[in-house]
PDB file of C-alpha atoms and ligand atoms in Angstrom:
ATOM      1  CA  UNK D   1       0.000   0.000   0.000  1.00 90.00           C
ATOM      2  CA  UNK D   2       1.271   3.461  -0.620  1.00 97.00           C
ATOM      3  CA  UNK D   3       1.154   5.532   2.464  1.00 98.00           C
ATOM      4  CA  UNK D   4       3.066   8.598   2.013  1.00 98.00           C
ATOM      5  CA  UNK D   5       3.627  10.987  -0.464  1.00 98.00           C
ATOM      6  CA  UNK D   6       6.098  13.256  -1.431  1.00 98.00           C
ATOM      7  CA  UNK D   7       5.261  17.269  -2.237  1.00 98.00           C
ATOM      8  CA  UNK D   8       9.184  18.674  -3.108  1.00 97.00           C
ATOM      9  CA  UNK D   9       8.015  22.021  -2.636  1.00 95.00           C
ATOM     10  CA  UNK D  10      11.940  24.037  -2.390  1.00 92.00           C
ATOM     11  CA  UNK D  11      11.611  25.652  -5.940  1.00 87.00           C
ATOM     12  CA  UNK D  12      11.902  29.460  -6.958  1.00 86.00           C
ATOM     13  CA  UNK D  13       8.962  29.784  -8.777  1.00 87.00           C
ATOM     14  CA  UNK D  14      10.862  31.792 -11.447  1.00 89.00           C
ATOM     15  CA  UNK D  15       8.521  31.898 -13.840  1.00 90.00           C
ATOM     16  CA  UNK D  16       5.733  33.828 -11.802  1.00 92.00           C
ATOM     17  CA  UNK D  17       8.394  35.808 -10.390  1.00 93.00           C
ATOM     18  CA  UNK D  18       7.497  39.207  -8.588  1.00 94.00           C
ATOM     19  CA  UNK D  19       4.143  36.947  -7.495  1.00 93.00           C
ATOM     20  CA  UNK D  20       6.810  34.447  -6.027  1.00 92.00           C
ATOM     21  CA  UNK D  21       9.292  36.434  -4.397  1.00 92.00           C
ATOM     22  CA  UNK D  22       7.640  36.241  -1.315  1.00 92.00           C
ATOM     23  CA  UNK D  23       4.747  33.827  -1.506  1.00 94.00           C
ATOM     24  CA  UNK D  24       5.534  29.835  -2.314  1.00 95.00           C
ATOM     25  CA  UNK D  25       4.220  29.287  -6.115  1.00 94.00           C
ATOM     26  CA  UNK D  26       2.878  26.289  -4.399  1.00 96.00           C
ATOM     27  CA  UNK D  27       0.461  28.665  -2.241  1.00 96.00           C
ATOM     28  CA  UNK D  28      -0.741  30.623  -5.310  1.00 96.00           C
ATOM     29  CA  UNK D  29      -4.148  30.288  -5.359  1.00 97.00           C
ATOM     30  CA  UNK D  30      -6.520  28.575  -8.123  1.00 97.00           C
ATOM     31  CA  UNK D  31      -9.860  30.374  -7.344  1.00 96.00           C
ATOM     32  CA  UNK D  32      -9.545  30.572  -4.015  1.00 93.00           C
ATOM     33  CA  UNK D  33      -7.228  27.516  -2.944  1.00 96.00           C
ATOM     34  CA  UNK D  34      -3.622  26.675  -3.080  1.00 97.00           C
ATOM     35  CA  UNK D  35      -2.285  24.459  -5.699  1.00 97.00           C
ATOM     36  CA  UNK D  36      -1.161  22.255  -2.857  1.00 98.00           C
ATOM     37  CA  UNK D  37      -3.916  21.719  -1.001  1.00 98.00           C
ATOM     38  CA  UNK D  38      -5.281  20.204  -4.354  1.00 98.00           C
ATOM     39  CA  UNK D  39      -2.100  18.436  -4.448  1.00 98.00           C
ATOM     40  CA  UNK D  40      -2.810  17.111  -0.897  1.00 98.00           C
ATOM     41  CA  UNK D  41      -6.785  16.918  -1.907  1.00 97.00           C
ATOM     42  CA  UNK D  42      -5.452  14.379  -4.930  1.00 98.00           C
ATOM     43  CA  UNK D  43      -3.522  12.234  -2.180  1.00 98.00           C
ATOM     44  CA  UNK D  44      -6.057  12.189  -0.089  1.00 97.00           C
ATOM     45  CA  UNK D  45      -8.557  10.927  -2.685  1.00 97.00           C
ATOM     46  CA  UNK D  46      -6.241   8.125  -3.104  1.00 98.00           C
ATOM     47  CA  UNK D  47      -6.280   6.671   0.402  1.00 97.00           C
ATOM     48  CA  UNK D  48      -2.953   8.578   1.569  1.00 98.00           C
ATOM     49  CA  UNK D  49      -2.601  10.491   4.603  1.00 97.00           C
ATOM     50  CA  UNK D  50       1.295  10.996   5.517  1.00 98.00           C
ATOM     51  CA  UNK D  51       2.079  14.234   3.126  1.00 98.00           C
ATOM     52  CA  UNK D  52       5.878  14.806   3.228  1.00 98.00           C
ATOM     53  CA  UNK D  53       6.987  18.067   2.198  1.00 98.00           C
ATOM     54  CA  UNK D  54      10.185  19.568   0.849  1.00 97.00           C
ATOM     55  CA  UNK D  55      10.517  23.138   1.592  1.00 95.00           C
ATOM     56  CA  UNK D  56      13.230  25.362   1.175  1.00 90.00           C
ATOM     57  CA  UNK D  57      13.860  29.306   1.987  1.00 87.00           C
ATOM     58  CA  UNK D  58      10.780  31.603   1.807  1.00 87.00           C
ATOM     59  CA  UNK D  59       8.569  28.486   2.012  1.00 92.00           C
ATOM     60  CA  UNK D  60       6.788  28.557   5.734  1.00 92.00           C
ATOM     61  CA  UNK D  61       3.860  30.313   4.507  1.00 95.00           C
ATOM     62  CA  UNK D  62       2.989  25.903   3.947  1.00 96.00           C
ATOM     63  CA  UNK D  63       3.588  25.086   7.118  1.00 96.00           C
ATOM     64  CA  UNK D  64       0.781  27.632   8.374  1.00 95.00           C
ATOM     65  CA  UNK D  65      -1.810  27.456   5.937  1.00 96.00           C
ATOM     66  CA  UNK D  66      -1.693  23.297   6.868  1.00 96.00           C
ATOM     67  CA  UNK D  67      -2.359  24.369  10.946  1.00 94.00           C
ATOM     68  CA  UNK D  68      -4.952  25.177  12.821  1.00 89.00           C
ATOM     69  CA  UNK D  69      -5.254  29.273  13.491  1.00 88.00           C
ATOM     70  CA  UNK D  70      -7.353  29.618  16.792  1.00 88.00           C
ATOM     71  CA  UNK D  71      -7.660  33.390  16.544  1.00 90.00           C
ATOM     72  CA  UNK D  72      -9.441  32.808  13.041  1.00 91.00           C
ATOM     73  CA  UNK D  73     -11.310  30.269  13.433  1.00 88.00           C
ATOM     74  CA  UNK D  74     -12.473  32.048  17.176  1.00 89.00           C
ATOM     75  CA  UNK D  75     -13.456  34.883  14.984  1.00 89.00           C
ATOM     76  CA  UNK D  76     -15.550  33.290  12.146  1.00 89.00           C
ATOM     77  CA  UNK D  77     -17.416  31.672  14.846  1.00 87.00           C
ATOM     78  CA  UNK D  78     -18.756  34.541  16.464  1.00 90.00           C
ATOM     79  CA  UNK D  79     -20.273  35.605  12.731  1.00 89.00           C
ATOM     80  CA  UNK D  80     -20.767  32.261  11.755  1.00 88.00           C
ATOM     81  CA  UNK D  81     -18.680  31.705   9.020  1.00 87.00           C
ATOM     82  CA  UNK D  82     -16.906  28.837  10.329  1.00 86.00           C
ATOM     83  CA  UNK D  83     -17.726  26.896   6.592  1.00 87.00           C
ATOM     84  CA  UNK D  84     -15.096  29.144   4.988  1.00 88.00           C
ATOM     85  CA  UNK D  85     -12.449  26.955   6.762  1.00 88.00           C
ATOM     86  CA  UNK D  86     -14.551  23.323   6.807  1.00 89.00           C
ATOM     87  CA  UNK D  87     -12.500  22.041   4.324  1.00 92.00           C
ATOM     88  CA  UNK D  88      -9.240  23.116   5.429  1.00 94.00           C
ATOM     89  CA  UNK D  89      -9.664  22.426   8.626  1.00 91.00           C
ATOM     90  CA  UNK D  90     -10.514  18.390   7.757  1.00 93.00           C
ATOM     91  CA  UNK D  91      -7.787  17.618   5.758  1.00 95.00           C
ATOM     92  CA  UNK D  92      -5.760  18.964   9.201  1.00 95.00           C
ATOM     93  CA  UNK D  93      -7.760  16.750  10.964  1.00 94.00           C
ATOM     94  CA  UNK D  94      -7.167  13.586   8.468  1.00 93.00           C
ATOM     95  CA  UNK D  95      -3.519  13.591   7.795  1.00 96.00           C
ATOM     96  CA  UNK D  96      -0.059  14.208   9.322  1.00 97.00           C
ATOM     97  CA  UNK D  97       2.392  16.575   7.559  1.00 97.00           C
ATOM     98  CA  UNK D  98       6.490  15.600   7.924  1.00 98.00           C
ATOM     99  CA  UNK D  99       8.654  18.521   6.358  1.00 97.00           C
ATOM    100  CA  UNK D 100      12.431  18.531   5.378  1.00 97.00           C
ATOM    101  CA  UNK D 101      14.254  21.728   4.256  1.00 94.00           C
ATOM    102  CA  UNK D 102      16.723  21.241   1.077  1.00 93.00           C
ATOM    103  CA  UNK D 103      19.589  22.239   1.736  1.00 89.00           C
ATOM    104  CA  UNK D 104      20.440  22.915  -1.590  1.00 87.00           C
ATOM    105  CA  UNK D 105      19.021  23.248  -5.179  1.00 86.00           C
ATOM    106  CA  UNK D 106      20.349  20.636  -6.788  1.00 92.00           C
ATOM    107  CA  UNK D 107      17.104  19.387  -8.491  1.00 93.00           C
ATOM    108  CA  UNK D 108      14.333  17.413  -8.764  1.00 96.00           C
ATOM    109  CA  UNK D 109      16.181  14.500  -8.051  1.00 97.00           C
ATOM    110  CA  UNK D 110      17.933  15.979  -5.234  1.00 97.00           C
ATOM    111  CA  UNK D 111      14.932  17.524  -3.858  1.00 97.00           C
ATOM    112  CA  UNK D 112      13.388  13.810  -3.777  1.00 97.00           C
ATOM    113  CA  UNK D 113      16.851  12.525  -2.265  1.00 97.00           C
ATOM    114  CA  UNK D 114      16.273  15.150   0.453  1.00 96.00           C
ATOM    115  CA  UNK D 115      12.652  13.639   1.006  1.00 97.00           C
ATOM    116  CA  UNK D 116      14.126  10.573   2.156  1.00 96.00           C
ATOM    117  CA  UNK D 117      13.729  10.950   5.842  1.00 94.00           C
ATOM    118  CA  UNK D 118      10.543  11.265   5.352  1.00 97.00           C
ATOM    119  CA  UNK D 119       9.674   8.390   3.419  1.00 97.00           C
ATOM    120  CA  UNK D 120      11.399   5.452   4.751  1.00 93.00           C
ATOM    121  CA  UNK D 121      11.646   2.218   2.958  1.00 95.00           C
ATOM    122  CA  UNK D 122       8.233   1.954   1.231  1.00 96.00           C
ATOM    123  CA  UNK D 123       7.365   2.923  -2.285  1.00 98.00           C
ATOM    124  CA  UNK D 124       5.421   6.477  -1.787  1.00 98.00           C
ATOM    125  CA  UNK D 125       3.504   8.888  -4.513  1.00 98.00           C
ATOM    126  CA  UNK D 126       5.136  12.144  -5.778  1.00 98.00           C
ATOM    127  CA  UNK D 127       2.926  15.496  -6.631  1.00 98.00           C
ATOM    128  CA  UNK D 128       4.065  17.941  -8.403  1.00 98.00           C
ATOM    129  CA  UNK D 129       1.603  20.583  -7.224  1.00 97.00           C
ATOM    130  CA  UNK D 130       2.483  22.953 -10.271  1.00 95.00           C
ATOM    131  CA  UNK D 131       1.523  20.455 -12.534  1.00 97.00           C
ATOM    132  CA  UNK D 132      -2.781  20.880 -11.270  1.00 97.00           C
ATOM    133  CA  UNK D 133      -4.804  17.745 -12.716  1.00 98.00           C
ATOM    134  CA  UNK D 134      -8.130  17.338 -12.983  1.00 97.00           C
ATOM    135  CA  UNK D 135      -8.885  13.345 -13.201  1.00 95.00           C
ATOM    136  CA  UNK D 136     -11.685  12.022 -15.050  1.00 94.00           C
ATOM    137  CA  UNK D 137     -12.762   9.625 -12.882  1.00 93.00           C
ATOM    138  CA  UNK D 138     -10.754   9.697 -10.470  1.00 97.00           C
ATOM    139  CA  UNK D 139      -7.541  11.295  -9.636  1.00 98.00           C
ATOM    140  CA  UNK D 140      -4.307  10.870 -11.486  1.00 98.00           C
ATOM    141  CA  UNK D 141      -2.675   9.351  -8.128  1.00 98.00           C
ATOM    142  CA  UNK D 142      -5.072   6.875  -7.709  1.00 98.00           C
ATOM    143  CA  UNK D 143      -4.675   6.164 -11.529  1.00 98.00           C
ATOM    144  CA  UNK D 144      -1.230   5.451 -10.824  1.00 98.00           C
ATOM    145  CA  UNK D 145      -1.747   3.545  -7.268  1.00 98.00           C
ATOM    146  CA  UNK D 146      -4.046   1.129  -9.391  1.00 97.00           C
ATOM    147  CA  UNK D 147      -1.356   0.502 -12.319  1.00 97.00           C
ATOM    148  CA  UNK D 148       0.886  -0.046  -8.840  1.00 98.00           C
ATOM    149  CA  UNK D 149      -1.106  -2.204  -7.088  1.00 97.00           C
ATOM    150  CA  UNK D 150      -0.594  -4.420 -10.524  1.00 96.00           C
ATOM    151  CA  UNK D 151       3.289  -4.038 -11.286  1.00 97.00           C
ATOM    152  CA  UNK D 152       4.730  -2.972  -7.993  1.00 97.00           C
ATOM    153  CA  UNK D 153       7.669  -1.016  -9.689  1.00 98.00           C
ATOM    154  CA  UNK D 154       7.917   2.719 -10.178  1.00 98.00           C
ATOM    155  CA  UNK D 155       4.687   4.555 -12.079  1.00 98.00           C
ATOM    156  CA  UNK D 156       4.993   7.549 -14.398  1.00 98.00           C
ATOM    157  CA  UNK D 157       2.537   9.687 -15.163  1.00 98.00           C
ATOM    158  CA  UNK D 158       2.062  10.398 -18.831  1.00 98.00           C
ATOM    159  CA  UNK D 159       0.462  12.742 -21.781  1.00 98.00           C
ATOM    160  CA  UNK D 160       0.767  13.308 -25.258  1.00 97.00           C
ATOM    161  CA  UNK D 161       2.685  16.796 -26.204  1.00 97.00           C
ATOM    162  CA  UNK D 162       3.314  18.338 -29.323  1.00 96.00           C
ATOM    163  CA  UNK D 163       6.605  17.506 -30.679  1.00 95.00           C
ATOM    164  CA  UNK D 164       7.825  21.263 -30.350  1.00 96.00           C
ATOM    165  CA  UNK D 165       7.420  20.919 -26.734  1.00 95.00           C
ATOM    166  CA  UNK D 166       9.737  17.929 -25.704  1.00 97.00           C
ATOM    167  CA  UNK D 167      12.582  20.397 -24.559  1.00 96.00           C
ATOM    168  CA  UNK D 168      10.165  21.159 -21.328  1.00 95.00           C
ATOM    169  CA  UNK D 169       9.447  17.482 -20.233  1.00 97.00           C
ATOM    170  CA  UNK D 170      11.223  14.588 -19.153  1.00 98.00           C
ATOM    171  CA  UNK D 171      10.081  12.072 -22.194  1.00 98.00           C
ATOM    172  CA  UNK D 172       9.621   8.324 -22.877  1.00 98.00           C
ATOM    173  CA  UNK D 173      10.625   5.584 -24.773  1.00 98.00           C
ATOM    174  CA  UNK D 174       8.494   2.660 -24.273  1.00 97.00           C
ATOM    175  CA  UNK D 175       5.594  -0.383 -25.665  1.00 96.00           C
ATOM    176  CA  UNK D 176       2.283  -0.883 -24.833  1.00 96.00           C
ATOM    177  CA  UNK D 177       1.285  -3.679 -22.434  1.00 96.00           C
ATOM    178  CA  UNK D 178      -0.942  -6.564 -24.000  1.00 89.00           C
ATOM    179  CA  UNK D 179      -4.083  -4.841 -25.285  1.00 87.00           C
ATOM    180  CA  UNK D 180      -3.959  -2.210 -22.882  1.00 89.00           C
ATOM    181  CA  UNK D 181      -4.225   1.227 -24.446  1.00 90.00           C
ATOM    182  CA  UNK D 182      -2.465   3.329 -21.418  1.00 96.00           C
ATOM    183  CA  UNK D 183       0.164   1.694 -20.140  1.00 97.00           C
ATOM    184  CA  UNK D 184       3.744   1.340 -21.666  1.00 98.00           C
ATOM    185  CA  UNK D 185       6.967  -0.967 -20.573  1.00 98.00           C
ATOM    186  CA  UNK D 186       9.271   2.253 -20.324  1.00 98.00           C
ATOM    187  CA  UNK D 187      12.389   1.349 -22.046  1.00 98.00           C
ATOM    188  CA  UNK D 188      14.090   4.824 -21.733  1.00 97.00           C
ATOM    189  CA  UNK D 189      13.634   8.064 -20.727  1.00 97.00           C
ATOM    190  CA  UNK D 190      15.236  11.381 -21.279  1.00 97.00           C
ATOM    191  CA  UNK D 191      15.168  14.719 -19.954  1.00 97.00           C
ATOM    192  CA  UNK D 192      14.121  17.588 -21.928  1.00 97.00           C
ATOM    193  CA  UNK D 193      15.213  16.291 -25.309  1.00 97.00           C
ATOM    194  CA  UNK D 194      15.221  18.450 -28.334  1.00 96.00           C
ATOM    195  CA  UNK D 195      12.169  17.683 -30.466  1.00 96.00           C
ATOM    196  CA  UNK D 196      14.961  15.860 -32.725  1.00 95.00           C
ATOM    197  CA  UNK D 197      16.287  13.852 -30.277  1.00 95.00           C
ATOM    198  CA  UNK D 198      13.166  12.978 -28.359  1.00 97.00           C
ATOM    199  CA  UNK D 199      12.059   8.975 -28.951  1.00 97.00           C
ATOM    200  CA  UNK D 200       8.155   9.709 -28.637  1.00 97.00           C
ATOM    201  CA  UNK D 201       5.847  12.835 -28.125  1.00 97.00           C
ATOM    202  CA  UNK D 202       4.785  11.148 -24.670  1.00 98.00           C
ATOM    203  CA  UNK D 203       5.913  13.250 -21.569  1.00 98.00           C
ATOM    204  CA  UNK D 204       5.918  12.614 -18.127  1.00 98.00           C
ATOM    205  CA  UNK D 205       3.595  15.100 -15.809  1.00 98.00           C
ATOM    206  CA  UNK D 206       4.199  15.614 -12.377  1.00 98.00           C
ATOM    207  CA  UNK D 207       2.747  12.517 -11.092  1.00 98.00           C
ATOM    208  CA  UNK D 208       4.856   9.320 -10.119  1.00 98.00           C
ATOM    209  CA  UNK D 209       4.843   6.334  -7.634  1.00 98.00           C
ATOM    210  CA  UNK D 210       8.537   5.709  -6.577  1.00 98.00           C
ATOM    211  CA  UNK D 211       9.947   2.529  -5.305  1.00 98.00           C
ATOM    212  CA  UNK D 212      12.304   3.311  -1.925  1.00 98.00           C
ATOM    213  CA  UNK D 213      15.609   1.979  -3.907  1.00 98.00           C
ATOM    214  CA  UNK D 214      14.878   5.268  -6.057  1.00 98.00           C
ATOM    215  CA  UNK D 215      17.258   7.146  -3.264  1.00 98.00           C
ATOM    216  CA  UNK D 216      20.423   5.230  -3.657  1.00 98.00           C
ATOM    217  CA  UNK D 217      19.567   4.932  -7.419  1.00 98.00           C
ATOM    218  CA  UNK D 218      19.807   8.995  -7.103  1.00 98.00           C
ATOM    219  CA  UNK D 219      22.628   9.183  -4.893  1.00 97.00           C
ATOM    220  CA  UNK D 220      24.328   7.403  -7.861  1.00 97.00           C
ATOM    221  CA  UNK D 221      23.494   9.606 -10.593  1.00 97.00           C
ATOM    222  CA  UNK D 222      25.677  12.278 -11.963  1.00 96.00           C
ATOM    223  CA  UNK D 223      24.466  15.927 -12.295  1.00 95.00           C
ATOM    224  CA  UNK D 224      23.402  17.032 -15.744  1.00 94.00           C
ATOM    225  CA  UNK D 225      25.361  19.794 -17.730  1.00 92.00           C
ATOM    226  CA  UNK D 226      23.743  22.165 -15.371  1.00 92.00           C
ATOM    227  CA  UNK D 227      24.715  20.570 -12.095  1.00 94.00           C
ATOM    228  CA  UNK D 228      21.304  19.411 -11.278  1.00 95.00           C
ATOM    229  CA  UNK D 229      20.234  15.757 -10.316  1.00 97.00           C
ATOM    230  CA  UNK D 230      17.510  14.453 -12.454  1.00 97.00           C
ATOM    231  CA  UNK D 231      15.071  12.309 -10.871  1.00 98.00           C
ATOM    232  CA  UNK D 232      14.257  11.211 -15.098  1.00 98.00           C
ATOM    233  CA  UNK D 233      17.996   9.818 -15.038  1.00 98.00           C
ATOM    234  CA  UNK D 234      17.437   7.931 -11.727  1.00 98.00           C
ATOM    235  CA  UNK D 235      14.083   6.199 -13.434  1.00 98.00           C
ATOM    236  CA  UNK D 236      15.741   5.589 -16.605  1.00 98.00           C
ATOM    237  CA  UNK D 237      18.265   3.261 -14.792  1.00 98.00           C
ATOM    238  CA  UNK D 238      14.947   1.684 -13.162  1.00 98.00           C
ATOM    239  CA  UNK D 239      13.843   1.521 -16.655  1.00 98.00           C
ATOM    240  CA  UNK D 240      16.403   0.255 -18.261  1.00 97.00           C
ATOM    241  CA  UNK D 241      15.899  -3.226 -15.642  1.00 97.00           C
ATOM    242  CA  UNK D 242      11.576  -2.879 -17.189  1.00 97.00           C
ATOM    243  CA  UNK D 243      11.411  -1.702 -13.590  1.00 98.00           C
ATOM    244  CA  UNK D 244       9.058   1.552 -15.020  1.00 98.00           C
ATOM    245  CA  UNK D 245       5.540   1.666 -16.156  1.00 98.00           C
ATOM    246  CA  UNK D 246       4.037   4.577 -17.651  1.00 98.00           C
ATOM    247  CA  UNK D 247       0.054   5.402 -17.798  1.00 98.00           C
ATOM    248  CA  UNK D 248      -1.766   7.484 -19.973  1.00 98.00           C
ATOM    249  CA  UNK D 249      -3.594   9.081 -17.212  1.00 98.00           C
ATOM    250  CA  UNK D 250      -6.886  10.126 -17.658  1.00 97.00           C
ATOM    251  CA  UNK D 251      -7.795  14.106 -17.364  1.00 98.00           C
ATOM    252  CA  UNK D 252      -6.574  17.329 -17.768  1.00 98.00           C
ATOM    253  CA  UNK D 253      -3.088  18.619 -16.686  1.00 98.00           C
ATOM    254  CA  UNK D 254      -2.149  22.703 -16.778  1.00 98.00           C
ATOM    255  CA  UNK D 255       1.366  23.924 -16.170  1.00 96.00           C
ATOM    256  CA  UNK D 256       0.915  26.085 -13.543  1.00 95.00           C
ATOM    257  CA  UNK D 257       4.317  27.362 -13.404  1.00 91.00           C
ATOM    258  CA  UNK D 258       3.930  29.424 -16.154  1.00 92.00           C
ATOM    259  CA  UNK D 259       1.072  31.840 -16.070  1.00 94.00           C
ATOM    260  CA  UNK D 260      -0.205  30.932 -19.240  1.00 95.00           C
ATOM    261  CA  UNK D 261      -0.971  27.323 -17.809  1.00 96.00           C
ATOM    262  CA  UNK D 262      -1.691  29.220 -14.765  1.00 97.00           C
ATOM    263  CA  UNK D 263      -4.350  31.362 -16.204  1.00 97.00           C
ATOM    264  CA  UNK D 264      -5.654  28.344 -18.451  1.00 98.00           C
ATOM    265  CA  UNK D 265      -6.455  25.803 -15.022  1.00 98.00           C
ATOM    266  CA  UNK D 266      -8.153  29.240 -13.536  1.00 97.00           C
ATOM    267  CA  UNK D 267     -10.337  29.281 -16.238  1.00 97.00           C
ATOM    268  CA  UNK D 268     -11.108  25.737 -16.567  1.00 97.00           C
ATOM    269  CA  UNK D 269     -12.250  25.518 -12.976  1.00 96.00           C
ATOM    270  CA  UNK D 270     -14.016  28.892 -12.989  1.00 96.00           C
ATOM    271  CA  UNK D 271     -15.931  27.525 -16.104  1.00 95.00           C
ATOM    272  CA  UNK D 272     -16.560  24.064 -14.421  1.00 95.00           C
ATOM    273  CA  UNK D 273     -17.737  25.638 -11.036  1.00 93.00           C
ATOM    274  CA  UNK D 274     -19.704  28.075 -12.257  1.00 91.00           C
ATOM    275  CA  UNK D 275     -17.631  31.289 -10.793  1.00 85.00           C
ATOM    276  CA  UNK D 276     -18.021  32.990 -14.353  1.00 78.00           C
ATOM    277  CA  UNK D 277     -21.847  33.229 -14.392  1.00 80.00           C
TER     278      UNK D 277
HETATM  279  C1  G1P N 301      10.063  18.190 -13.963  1.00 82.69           C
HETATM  280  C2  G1P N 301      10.744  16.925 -14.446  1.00 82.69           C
HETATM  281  C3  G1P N 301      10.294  16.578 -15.870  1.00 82.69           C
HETATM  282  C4  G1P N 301       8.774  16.506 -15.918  1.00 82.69           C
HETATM  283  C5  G1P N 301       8.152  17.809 -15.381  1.00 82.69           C
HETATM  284  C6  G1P N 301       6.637  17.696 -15.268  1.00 82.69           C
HETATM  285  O1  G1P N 301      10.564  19.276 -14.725  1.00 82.69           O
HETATM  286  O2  G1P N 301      12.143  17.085 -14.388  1.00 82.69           O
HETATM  287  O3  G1P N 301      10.829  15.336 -16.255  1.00 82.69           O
HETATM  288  O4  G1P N 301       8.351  16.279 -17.267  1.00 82.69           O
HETATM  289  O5  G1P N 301       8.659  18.111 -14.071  1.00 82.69           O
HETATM  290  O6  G1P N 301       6.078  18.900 -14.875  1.00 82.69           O
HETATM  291  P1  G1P N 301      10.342  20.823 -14.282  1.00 82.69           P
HETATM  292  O7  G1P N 301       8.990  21.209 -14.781  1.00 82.69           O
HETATM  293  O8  G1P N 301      10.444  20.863 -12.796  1.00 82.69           O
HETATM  294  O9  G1P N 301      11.431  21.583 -14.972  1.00 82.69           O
END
């Protein structure tokens, strides 16, 4: 069973930058929630309760909005707006939160290396809460804790991109299982690949089940040309032993780190809750 999952959370946020200099990207609200709480909602949805959180400088504003704030709540009491904070306050109620500070920025793969502690030895989810999915039927994790359930190796997330676009995703290489029509053997991966170089147009979305010999797989791996350990080198040595699955997930996935994505997910949800009637 997957128990815990990973949030690495230690990221500039350079592409909203001035909205980020002070506030986490990962607390910049879709309508009126943070991207991580519907990171945490997706978990959740999925049966897992232990959220493990890699922060970094500039990041506590997290740690708060996942408390309890008596003086608040006290307050919308007394005028009876306590609802504003129902769901909030559940999820506080329903799961424990573990945070580690990375020490340095090394990457994804070192900012899942510095999750670690928090995991243990047990194969755990990853969110990317830039990366805000809307599952079909249900969410993408518990798309991917199914697929698990079945192959008990590492799970990748995966869409289709246009070809153009491969230089902003890690992308596979891989054959369909049987007469599925999702799920690929992964038989390499590479990181941000020129469109020339790249062996399919199917790229991996922030969304992965990792198996706990993923950290000493990373603590092997040798930076890239920019000095940063990538967690799609770590899985292509999985891969490369058919210890990788990918899954065509089912919904919608916006970038979120850009503000094009960013303003595309606020529209989707206004439009599919009704905030623009
Ligand atoms: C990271 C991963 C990349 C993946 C992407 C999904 O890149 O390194 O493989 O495709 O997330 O969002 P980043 O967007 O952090 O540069």
């Amino acid at each position: 069973m997957i128990t815990k999952c990973l949030f690495p959370a230690a990221g500039f946020g350079t592409r909203f930058l001035p909205a980020t200099k002070a506030v986490p990207k990962e607390m910049l609200p879709i309508l009126n929630k943070p991207l991580l709480q519907y990171g945490v909602e997706e978990a959740l949805d999925a049966g897992i309760y232990n959220m493990a959180i890699v922060t970094g400088k500039g990041k506590r504003a997290i740690e708060d909005h996942f408390d309890n704030v008596y003086e608040l709540e006290m307050q919308l009491q007394e005028s009876n707006k306590e609802h504003y904070l129902k769901k909030i306050n559940q999820i506080i109620q329903n799961s424990t939160f573990t945070y580690v500070r990375q020490k340095r920025m090394l990457g994804l793969g070192d900012a899942i290396l510095s999750g670690g502690a928090l995991i243990g030895n047990h194969s755990f989810a990853v969110i990317l809460a830039d990366d805000f999915c809307d599952g079909y039927e249900s969410g993408v994790i518990s798309q991917l804790v199914e697929v698990y359930k079945k192959y008990k190796c590492s799970i990748v997330a995966i869409e289709e991109i246009p070809l153009n676009q491969t230089s902003n995703y890690g992308i596979i290489e891989g054959d369909l299982i049987g007469n599925t029509r999702n799920t690929y053997q992964v038989t390499q991966m590479i990181e941000k690949p020129d469109e020339k170089k790249a062996p399919s147009n199917l790229a991996i979305i922030g969304r992965y089940i990792l198996t706990p010999d993923i950290f000493e797989v990373i603590k092997n791996t040798q930076p890239d040309k920019n000095g940063e350990i990538q967690l799609t080198d770590a899985l292509n040595f999985q891969a490369k032993q058919g210890k990788v699955i990918a899954l065509k997930f089912k919904g919608l996935r916006f970038d979120c780190g850009s503000v094009r994505g960013y303003l595309k997910a606020t529209n989707y949800l206004a439009r599919k809750k009704g905030f623009d009637r």
